[in-house]
mmCIF file of C-alpha atoms and ligand atoms in Angstrom:
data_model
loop_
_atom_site.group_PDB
_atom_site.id
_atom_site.type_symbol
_atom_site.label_atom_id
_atom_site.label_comp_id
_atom_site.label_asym_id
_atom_site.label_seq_id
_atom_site.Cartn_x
_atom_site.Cartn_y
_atom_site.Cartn_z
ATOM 1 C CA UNK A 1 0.000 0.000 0.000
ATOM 2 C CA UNK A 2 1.603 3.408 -1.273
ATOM 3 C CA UNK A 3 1.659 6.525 0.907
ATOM 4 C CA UNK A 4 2.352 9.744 0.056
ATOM 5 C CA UNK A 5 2.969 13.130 1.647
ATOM 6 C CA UNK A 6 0.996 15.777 -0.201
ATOM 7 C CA UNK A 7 1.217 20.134 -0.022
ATOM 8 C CA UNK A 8 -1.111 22.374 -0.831
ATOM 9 C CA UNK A 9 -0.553 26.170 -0.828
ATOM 10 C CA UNK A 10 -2.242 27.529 -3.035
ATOM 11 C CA UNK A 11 -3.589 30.504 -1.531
ATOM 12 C CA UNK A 12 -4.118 31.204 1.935
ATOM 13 C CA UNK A 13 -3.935 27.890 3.806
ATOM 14 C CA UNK A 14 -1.087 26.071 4.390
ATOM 15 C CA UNK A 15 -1.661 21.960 4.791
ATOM 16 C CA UNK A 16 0.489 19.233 4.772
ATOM 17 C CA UNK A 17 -1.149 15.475 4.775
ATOM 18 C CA UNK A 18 0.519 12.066 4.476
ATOM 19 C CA UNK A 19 -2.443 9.383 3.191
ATOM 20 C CA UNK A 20 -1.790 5.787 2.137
ATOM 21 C CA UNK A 21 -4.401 3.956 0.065
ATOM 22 C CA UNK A 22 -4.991 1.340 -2.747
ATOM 23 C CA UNK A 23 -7.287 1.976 -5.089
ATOM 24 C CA UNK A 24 -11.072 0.850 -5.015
ATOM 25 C CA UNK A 25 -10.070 1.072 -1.035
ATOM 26 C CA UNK A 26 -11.442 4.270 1.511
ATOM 27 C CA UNK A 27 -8.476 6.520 1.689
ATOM 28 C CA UNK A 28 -6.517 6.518 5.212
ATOM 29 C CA UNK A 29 -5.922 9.903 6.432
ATOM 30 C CA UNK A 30 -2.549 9.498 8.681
ATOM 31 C CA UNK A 31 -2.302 12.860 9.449
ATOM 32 C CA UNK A 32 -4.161 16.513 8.219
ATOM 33 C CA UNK A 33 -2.684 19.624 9.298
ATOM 34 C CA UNK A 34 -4.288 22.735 8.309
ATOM 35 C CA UNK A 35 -2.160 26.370 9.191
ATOM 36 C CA UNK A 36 -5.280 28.971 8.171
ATOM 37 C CA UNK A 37 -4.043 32.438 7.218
ATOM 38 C CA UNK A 38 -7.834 34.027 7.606
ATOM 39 C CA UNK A 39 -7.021 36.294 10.183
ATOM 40 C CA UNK A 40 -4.040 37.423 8.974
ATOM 41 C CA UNK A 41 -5.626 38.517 5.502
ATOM 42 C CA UNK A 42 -8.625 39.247 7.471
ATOM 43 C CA UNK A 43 -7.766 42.413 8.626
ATOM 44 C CA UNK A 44 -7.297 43.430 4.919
ATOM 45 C CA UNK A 45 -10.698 42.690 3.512
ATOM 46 C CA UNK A 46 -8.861 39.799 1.332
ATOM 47 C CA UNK A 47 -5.717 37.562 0.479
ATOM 48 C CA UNK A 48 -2.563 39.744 0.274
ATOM 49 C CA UNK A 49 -0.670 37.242 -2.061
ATOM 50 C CA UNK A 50 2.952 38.634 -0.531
ATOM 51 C CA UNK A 51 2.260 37.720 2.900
ATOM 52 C CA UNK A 52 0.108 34.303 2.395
ATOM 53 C CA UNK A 53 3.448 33.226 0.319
ATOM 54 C CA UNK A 54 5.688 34.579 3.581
ATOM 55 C CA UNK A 55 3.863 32.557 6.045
ATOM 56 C CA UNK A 56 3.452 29.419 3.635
ATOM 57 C CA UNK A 57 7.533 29.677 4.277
ATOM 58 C CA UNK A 58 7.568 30.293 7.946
ATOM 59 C CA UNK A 59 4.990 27.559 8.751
ATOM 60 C CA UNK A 60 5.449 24.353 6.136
ATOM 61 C CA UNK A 61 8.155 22.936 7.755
ATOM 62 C CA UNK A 62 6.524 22.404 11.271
ATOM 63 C CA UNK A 63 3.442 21.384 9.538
ATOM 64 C CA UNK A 64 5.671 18.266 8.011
ATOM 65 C CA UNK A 65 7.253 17.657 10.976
ATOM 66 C CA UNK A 66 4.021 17.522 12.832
ATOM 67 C CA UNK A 67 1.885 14.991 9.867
ATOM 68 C CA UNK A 68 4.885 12.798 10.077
ATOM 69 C CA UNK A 69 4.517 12.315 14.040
ATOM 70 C CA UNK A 70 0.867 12.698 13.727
ATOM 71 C CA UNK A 71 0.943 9.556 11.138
ATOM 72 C CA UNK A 72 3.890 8.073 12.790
ATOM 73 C CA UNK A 73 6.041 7.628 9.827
ATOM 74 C CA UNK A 74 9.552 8.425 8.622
ATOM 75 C CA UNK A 75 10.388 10.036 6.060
ATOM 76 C CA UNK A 76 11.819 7.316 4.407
ATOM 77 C CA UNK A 77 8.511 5.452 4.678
ATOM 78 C CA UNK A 78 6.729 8.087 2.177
ATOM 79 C CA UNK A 79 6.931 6.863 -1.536
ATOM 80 C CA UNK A 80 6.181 9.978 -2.911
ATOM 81 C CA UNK A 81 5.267 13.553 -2.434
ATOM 82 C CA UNK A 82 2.743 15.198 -3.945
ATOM 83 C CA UNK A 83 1.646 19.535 -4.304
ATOM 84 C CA UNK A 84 -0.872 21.568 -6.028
ATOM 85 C CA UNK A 85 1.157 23.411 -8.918
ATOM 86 C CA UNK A 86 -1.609 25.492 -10.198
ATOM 87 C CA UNK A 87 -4.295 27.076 -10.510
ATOM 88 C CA UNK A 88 -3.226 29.934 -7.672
ATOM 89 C CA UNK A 89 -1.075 32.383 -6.248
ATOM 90 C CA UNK A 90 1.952 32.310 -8.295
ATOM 91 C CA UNK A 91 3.943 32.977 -5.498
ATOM 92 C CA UNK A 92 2.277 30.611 -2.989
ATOM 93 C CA UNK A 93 2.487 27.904 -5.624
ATOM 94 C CA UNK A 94 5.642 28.140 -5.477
ATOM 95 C CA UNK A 95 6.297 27.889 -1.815
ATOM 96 C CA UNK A 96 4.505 24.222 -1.445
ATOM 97 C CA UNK A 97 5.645 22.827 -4.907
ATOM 98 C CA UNK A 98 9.575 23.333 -4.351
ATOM 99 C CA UNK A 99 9.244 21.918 -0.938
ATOM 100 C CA UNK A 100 7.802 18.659 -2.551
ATOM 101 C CA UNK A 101 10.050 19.081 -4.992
ATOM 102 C CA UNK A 102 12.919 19.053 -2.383
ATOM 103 C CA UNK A 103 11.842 16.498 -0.536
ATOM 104 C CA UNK A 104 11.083 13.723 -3.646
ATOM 105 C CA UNK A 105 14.812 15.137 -4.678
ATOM 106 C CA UNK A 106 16.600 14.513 -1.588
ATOM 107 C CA UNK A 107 14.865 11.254 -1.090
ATOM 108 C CA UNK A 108 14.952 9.803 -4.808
ATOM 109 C CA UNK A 109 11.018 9.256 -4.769
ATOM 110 C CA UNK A 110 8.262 10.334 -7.477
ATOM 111 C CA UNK A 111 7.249 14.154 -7.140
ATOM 112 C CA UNK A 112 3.672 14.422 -8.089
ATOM 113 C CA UNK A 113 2.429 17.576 -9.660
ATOM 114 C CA UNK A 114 -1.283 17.964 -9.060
ATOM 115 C CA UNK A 115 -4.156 20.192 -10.384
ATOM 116 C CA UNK A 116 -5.514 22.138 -7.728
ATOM 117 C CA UNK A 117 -9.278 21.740 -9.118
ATOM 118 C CA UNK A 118 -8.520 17.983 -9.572
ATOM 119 C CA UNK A 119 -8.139 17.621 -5.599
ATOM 120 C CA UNK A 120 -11.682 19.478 -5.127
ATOM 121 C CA UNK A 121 -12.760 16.814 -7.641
ATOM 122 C CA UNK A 122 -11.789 13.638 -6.186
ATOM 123 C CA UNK A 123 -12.632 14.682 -2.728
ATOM 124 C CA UNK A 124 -16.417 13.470 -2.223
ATOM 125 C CA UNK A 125 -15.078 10.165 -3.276
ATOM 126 C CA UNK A 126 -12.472 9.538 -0.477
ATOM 127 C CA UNK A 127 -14.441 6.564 0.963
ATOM 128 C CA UNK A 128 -14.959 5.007 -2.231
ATOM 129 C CA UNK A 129 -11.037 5.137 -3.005
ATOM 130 C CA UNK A 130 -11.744 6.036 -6.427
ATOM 131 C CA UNK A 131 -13.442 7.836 -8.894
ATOM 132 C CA UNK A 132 -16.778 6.866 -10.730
ATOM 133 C CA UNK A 133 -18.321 8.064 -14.056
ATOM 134 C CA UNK A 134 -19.864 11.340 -12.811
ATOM 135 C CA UNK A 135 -20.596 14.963 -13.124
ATOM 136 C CA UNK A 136 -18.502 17.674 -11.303
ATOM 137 C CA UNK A 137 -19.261 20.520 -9.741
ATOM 138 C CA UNK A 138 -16.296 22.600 -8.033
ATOM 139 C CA UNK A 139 -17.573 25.694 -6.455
ATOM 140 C CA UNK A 140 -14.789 27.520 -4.558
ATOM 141 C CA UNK A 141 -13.818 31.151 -4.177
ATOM 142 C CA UNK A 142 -12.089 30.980 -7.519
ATOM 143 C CA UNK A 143 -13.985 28.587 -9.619
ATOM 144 C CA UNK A 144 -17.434 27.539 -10.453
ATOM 145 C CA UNK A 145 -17.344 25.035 -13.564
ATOM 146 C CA UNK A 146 -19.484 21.196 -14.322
ATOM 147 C CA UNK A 147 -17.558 18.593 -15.537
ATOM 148 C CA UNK A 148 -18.165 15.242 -17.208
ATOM 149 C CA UNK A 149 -15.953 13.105 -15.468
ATOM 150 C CA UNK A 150 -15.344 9.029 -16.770
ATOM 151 C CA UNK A 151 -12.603 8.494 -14.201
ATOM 152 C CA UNK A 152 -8.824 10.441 -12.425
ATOM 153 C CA UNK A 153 -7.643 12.616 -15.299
ATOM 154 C CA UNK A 154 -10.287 12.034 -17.997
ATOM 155 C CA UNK A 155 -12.575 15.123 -18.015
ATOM 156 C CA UNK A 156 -14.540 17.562 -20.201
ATOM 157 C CA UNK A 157 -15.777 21.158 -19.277
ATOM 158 C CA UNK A 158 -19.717 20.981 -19.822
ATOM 159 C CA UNK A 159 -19.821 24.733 -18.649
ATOM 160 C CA UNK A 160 -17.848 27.729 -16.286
ATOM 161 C CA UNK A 161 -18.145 30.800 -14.784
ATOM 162 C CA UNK A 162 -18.011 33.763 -17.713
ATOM 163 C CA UNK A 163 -17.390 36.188 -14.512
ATOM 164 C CA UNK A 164 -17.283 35.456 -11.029
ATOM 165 C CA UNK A 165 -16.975 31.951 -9.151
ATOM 166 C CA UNK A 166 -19.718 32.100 -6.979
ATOM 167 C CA UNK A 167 -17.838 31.773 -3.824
ATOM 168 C CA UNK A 168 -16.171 34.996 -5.174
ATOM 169 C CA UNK A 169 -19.743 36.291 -4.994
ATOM 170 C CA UNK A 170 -20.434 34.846 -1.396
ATOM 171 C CA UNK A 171 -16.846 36.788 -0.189
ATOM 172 C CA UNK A 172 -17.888 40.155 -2.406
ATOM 173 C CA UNK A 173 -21.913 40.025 -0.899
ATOM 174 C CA UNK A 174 -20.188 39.691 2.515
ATOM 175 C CA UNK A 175 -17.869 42.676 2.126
ATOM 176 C CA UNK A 176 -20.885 44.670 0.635
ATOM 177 C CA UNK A 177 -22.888 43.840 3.822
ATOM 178 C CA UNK A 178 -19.720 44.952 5.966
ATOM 179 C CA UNK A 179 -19.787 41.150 7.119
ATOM 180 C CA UNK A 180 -15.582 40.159 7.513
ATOM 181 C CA UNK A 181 -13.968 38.025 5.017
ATOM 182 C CA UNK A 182 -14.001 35.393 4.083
ATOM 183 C CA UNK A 183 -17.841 36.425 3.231
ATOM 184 C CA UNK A 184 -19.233 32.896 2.291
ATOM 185 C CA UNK A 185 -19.956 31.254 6.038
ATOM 186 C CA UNK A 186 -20.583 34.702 7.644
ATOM 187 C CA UNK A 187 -23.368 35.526 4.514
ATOM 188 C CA UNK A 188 -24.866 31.743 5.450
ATOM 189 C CA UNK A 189 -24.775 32.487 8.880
ATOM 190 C CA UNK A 190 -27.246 35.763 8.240
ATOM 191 C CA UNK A 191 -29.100 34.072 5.748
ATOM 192 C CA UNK A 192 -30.381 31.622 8.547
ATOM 193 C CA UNK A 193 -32.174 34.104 9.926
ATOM 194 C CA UNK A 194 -33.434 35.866 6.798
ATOM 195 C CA UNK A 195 -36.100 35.391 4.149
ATOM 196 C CA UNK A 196 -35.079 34.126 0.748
ATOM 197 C CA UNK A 197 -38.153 35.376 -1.071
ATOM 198 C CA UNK A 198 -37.665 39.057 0.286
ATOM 199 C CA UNK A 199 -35.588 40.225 -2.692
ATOM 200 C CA UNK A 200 -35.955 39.247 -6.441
ATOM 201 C CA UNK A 201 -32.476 39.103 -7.192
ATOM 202 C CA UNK A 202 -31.796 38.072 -10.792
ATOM 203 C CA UNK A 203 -30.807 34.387 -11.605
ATOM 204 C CA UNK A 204 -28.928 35.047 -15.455
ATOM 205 C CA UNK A 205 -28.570 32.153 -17.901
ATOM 206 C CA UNK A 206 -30.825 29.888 -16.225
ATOM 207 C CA UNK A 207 -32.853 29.719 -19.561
ATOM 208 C CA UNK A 208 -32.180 27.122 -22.316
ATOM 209 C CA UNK A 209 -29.198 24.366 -22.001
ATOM 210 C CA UNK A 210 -26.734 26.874 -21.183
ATOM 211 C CA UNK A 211 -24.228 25.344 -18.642
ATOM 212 C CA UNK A 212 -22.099 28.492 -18.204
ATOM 213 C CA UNK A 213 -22.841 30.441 -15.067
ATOM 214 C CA UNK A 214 -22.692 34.677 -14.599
ATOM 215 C CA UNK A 215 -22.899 35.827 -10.940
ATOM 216 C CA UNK A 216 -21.437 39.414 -11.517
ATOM 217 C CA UNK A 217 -25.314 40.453 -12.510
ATOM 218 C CA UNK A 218 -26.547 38.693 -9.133
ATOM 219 C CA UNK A 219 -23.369 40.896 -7.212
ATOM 220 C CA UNK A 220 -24.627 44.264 -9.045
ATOM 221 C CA UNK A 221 -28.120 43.842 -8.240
ATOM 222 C CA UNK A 222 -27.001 43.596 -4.645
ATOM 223 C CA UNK A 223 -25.136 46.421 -5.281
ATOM 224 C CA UNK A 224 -27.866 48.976 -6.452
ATOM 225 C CA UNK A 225 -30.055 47.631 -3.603
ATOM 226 C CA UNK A 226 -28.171 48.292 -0.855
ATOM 227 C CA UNK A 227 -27.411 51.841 -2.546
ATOM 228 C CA UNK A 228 -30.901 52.510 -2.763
ATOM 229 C CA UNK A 229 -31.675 51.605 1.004
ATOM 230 C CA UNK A 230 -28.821 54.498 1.738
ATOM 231 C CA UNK A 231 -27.503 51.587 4.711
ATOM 232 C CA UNK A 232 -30.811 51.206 6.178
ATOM 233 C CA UNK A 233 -30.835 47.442 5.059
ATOM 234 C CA UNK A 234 -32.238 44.099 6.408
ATOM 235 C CA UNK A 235 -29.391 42.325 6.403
ATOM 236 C CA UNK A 236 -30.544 38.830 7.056
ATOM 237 C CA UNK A 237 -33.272 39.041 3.945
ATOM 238 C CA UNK A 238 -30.873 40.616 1.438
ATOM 239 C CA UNK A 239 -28.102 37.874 2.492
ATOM 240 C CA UNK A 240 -30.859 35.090 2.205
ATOM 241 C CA UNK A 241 -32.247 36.185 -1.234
ATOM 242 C CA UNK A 242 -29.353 36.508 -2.624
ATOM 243 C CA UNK A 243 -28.062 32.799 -1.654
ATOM 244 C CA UNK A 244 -31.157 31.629 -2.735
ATOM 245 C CA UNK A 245 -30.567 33.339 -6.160
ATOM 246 C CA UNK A 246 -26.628 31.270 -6.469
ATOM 247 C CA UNK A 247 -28.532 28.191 -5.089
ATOM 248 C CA UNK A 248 -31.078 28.228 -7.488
ATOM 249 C CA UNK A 249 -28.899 28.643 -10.395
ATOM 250 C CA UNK A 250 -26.142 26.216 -9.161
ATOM 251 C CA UNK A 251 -29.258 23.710 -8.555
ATOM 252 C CA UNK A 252 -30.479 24.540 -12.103
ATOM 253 C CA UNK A 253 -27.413 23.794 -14.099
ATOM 254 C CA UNK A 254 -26.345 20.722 -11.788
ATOM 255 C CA UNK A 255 -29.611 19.073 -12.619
ATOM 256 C CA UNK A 256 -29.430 20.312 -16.575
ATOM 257 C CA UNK A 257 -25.809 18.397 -16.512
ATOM 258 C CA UNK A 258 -26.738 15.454 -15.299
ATOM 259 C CA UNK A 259 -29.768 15.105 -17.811
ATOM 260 C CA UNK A 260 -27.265 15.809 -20.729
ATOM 261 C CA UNK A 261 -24.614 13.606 -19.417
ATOM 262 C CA UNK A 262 -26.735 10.716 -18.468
ATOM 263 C CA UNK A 263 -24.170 9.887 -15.487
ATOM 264 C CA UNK A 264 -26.077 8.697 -12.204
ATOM 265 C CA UNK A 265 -23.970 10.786 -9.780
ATOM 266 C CA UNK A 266 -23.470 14.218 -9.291
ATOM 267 C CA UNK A 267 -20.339 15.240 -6.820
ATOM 268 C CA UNK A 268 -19.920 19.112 -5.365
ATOM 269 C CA UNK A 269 -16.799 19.749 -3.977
ATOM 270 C CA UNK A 270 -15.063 23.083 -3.052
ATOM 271 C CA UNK A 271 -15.809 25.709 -0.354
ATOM 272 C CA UNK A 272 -18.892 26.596 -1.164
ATOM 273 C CA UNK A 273 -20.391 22.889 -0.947
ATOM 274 C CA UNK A 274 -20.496 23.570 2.635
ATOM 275 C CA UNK A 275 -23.102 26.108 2.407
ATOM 276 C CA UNK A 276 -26.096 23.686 4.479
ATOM 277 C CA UNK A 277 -28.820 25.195 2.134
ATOM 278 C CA UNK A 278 -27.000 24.460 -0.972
ATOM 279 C CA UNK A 279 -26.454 20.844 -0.271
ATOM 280 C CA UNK A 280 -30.052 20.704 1.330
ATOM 281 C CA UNK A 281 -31.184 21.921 -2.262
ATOM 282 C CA UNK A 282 -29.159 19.777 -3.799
ATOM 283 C CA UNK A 283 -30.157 16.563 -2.040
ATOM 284 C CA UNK A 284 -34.042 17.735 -2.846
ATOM 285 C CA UNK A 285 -32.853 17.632 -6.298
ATOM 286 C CA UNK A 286 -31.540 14.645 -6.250
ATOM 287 C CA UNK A 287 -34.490 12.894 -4.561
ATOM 288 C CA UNK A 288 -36.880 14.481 -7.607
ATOM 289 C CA UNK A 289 -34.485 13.423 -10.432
ATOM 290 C CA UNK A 290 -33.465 10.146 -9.411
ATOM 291 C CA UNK A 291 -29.954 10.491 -9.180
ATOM 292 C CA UNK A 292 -27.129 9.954 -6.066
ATOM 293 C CA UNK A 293 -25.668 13.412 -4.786
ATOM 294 C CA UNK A 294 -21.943 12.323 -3.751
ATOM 295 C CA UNK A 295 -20.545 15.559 -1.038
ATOM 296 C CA UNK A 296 -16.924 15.545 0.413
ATOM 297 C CA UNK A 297 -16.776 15.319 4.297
ATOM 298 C CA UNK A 298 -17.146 19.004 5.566
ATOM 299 C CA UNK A 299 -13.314 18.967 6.939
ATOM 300 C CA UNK A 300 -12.059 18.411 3.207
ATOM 301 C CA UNK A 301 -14.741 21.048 1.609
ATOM 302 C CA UNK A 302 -12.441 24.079 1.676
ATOM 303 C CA UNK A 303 -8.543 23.885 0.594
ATOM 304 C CA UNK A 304 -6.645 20.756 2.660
ATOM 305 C CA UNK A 305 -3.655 18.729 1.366
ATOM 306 C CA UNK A 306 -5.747 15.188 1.957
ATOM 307 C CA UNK A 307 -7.020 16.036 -1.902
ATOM 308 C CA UNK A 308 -4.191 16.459 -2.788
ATOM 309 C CA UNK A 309 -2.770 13.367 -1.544
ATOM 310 C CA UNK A 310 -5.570 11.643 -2.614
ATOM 311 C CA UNK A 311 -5.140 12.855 -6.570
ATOM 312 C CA UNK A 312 -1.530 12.069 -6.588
ATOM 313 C CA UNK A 313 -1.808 8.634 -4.916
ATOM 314 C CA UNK A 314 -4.494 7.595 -7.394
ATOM 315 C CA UNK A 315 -2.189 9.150 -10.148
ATOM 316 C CA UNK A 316 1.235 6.990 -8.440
ATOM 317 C CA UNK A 317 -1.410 4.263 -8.875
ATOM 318 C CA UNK A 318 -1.120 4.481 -12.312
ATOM 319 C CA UNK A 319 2.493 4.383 -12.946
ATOM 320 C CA UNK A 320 2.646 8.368 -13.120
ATOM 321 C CA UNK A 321 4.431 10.978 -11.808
ATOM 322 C CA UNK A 322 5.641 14.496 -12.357
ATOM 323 C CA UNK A 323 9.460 15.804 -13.912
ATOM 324 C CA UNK A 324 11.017 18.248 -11.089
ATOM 325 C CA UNK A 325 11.268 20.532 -14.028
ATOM 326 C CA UNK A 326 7.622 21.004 -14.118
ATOM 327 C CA UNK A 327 6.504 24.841 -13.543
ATOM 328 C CA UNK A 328 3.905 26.122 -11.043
ATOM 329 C CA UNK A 329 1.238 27.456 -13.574
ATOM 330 C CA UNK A 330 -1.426 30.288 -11.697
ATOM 331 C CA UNK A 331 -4.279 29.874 -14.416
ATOM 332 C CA UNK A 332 -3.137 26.099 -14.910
ATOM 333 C CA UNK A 333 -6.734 24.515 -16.824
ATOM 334 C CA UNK A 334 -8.659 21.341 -16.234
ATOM 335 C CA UNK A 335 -10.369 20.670 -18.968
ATOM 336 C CA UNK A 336 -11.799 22.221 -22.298
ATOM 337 C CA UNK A 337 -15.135 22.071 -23.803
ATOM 338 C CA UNK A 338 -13.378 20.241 -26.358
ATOM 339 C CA UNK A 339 -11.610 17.417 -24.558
ATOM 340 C CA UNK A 340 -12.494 14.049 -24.521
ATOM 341 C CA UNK A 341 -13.159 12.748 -21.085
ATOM 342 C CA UNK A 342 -12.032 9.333 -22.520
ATOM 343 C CA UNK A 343 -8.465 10.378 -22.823
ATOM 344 C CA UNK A 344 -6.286 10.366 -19.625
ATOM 345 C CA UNK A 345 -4.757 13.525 -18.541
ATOM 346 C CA UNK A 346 -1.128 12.890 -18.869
ATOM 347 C CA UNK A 347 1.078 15.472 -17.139
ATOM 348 C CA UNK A 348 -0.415 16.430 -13.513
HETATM 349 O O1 LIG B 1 -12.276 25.767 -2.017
HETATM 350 P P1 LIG B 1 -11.944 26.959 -1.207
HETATM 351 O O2 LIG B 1 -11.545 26.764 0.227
HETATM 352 O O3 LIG B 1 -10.796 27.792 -1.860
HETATM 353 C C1 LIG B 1 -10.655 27.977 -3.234
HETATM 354 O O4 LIG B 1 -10.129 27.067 -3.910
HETATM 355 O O5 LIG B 1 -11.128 29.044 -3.671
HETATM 356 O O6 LIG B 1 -13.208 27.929 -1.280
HETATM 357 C C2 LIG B 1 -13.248 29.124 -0.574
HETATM 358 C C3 LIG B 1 -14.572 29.802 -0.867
HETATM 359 C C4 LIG B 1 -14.638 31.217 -0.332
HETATM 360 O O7 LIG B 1 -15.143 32.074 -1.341
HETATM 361 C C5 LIG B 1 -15.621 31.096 0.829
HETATM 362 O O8 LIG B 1 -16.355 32.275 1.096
HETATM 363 C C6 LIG B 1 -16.534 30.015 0.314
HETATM 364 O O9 LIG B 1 -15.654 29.078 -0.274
HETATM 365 N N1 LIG B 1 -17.310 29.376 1.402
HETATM 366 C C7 LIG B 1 -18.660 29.419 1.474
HETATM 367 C C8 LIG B 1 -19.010 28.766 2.680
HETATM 368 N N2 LIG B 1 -17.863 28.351 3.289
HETATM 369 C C9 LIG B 1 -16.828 28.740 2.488
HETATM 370 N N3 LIG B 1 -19.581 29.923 0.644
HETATM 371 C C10 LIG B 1 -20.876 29.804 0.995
HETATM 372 N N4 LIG B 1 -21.286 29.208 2.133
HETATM 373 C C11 LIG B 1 -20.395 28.673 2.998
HETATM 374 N N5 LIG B 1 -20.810 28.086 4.121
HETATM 375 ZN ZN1 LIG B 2 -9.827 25.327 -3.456
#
């Protein structure tokens, strides 16, 4: 059984993991540790890409000291080591990759280069130990995209955000209702106590079989309301509309993909799949249309390195791994409209 020690720093959380798995087998977590940056950026309304890439430095090296006592393994016992290489932060790419990179050098084992959105991917399927025929949707602070997926590395864009990812929208909503960052759990924490049907916010491209989504609309709309109200607002009902309005488009699409794709499971991963009312939708939906709804454990939602170890190790699995030579790339793709999802992703 293979076990790897996986990094991801992407953007403002540091984690270090070391899993060990076969495949078609739930994935053993040896150790998860997470170093947030939140407050730090916090107190600047948003990630300040200089100082999440300074404290990726300070702090990576105690976090792999500490998963290697927490799984109680040396590092000679790890057959390879695996980090997110893109899409992110340039700069904080960089930080978690070369450590990897470092490590599989100084130890002779396979350095595994791995896709940032493929991690958010694989993660509802941790338990299985693998990845079925299925439709994607990733919904994280930078991404909102459906994918037809036939297996690790074999995937085609059915549709993507044209503007802003929606958890982008959550963290923007937030700032607009003075709520501190990151907006997305603090905006589903008012909209508890709000009522979704107060505001007619607009829900764009929900007409037709368009899969792409818009949110910058929903955000403007927002906008102009709160202008009008001169900051004499109901908070909770503006924050609940206006999560109804991503939910119902996100629920919309989801549904629309599956139909087209004919898969039987639909799998949310990323940040925002830990928004309760989204996956409370989304299991409604599922119920109607007859097909499973497949979540990742709320602890590997948002950005963790147990993704990451779980994409490379299913990768190793295969026979592949990554040159050190490879780059960090910031806007580093997927999939196209135009791939097939029947040929393996090579490289990463
Ligand atoms: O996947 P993630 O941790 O990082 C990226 O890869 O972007 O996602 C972070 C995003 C942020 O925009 C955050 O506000 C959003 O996920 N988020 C939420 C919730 N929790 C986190 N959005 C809505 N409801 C939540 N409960
Ligand atoms: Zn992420």
């Amino acid at each position: 059984m293979a076990q790897l020690l996986a990094i991801e720093s992407s953007c403002d959380e540091t984690a270090v993991a070391i899993v060990r798995g076969s495949e078609g087998e739930p994935l053993q977590i040896l150790a998860s540790e997470i170093a947030s940056q939140i407050p730090l950026h916090r107190e600047h309304g948003g990630v300040v890409p200089e100082l999440a890439s300074r404290n990726h430095a300070l702090r990576l090296r105690g976090l792999v000291e500490a998963a290697l006592r927490q799984a109680d393994v040396s590092m000679a016992q790890i057959d390879g080591f695996a980090a997110t290489i893109g899409p992110g932060l340039a700069s904080s790419l960089l930080i978690g990759s070369t450590a990897a990179k470092a490590m599989a050098c100084a130890l002779q084992k396979p350095f595994l280069a791995i896709n940032h959105l493929e991690g958010h991917l694989c993660s509802p399927f941790l338990t299985v130990g693998s990845v079925p025929p299925h439709v994607a949707l990733i919904v994280s602070g930078g991404h909102t995209m459906l994918l037809d997926v036939l297996g690790i590395g074999q995937y085609r864009m059915l549709g993507s955000t044209r503007d802003d990812a929606a958890g982008e929208a959550f963290d923007k909503v937030g700032k607009m209702l003075g709520l501190p960052y990151p907006g997305g759990p603090e905006v589903e924490k008012a909209a508890r106590m709000g009522n979704p049907r107060a505001f007619d916010f607009p829900r764009s491209m929900v007409h037709g079989d368009e899969l792409d989504f818009s949110f910058s609309g929903l955000k403007t709309s927002v906008l102009y309301t709160l202008q009008r109200m001169h900051g004499n607002f109901p908070l909770d009902d503006i924050a609940a509309s206006f999560q109804q309005a991503v939910i119902d488009v996100l629920v919309k699409k989801a549904c629309l993909a599956v139909e087209q794709s004919r898969h039987q499971i639909l799998a949310i991963s990323g940040g925002v799949s830990l928004n309760r009312a989204l996956r409370l939708a989304l299991e409604e939906a599922s119920a109607k249309n007859n097909f499973t709804l497949a979540v990742a454990a709320p602890e590997v939602c948002a950005d963790n390195a147990v993704m990451i170890g779980f994409a490379g190790l299913l990768r190793f699995q295969r026979g592949m791994s990554s040159l050190l030579e490879e780059d960090i790339h910031p806007n580093l793709p997927l999939a196209t409209s135009q791939d097939s999802p029947h040929q393996l992703l090579k490289t990463r």
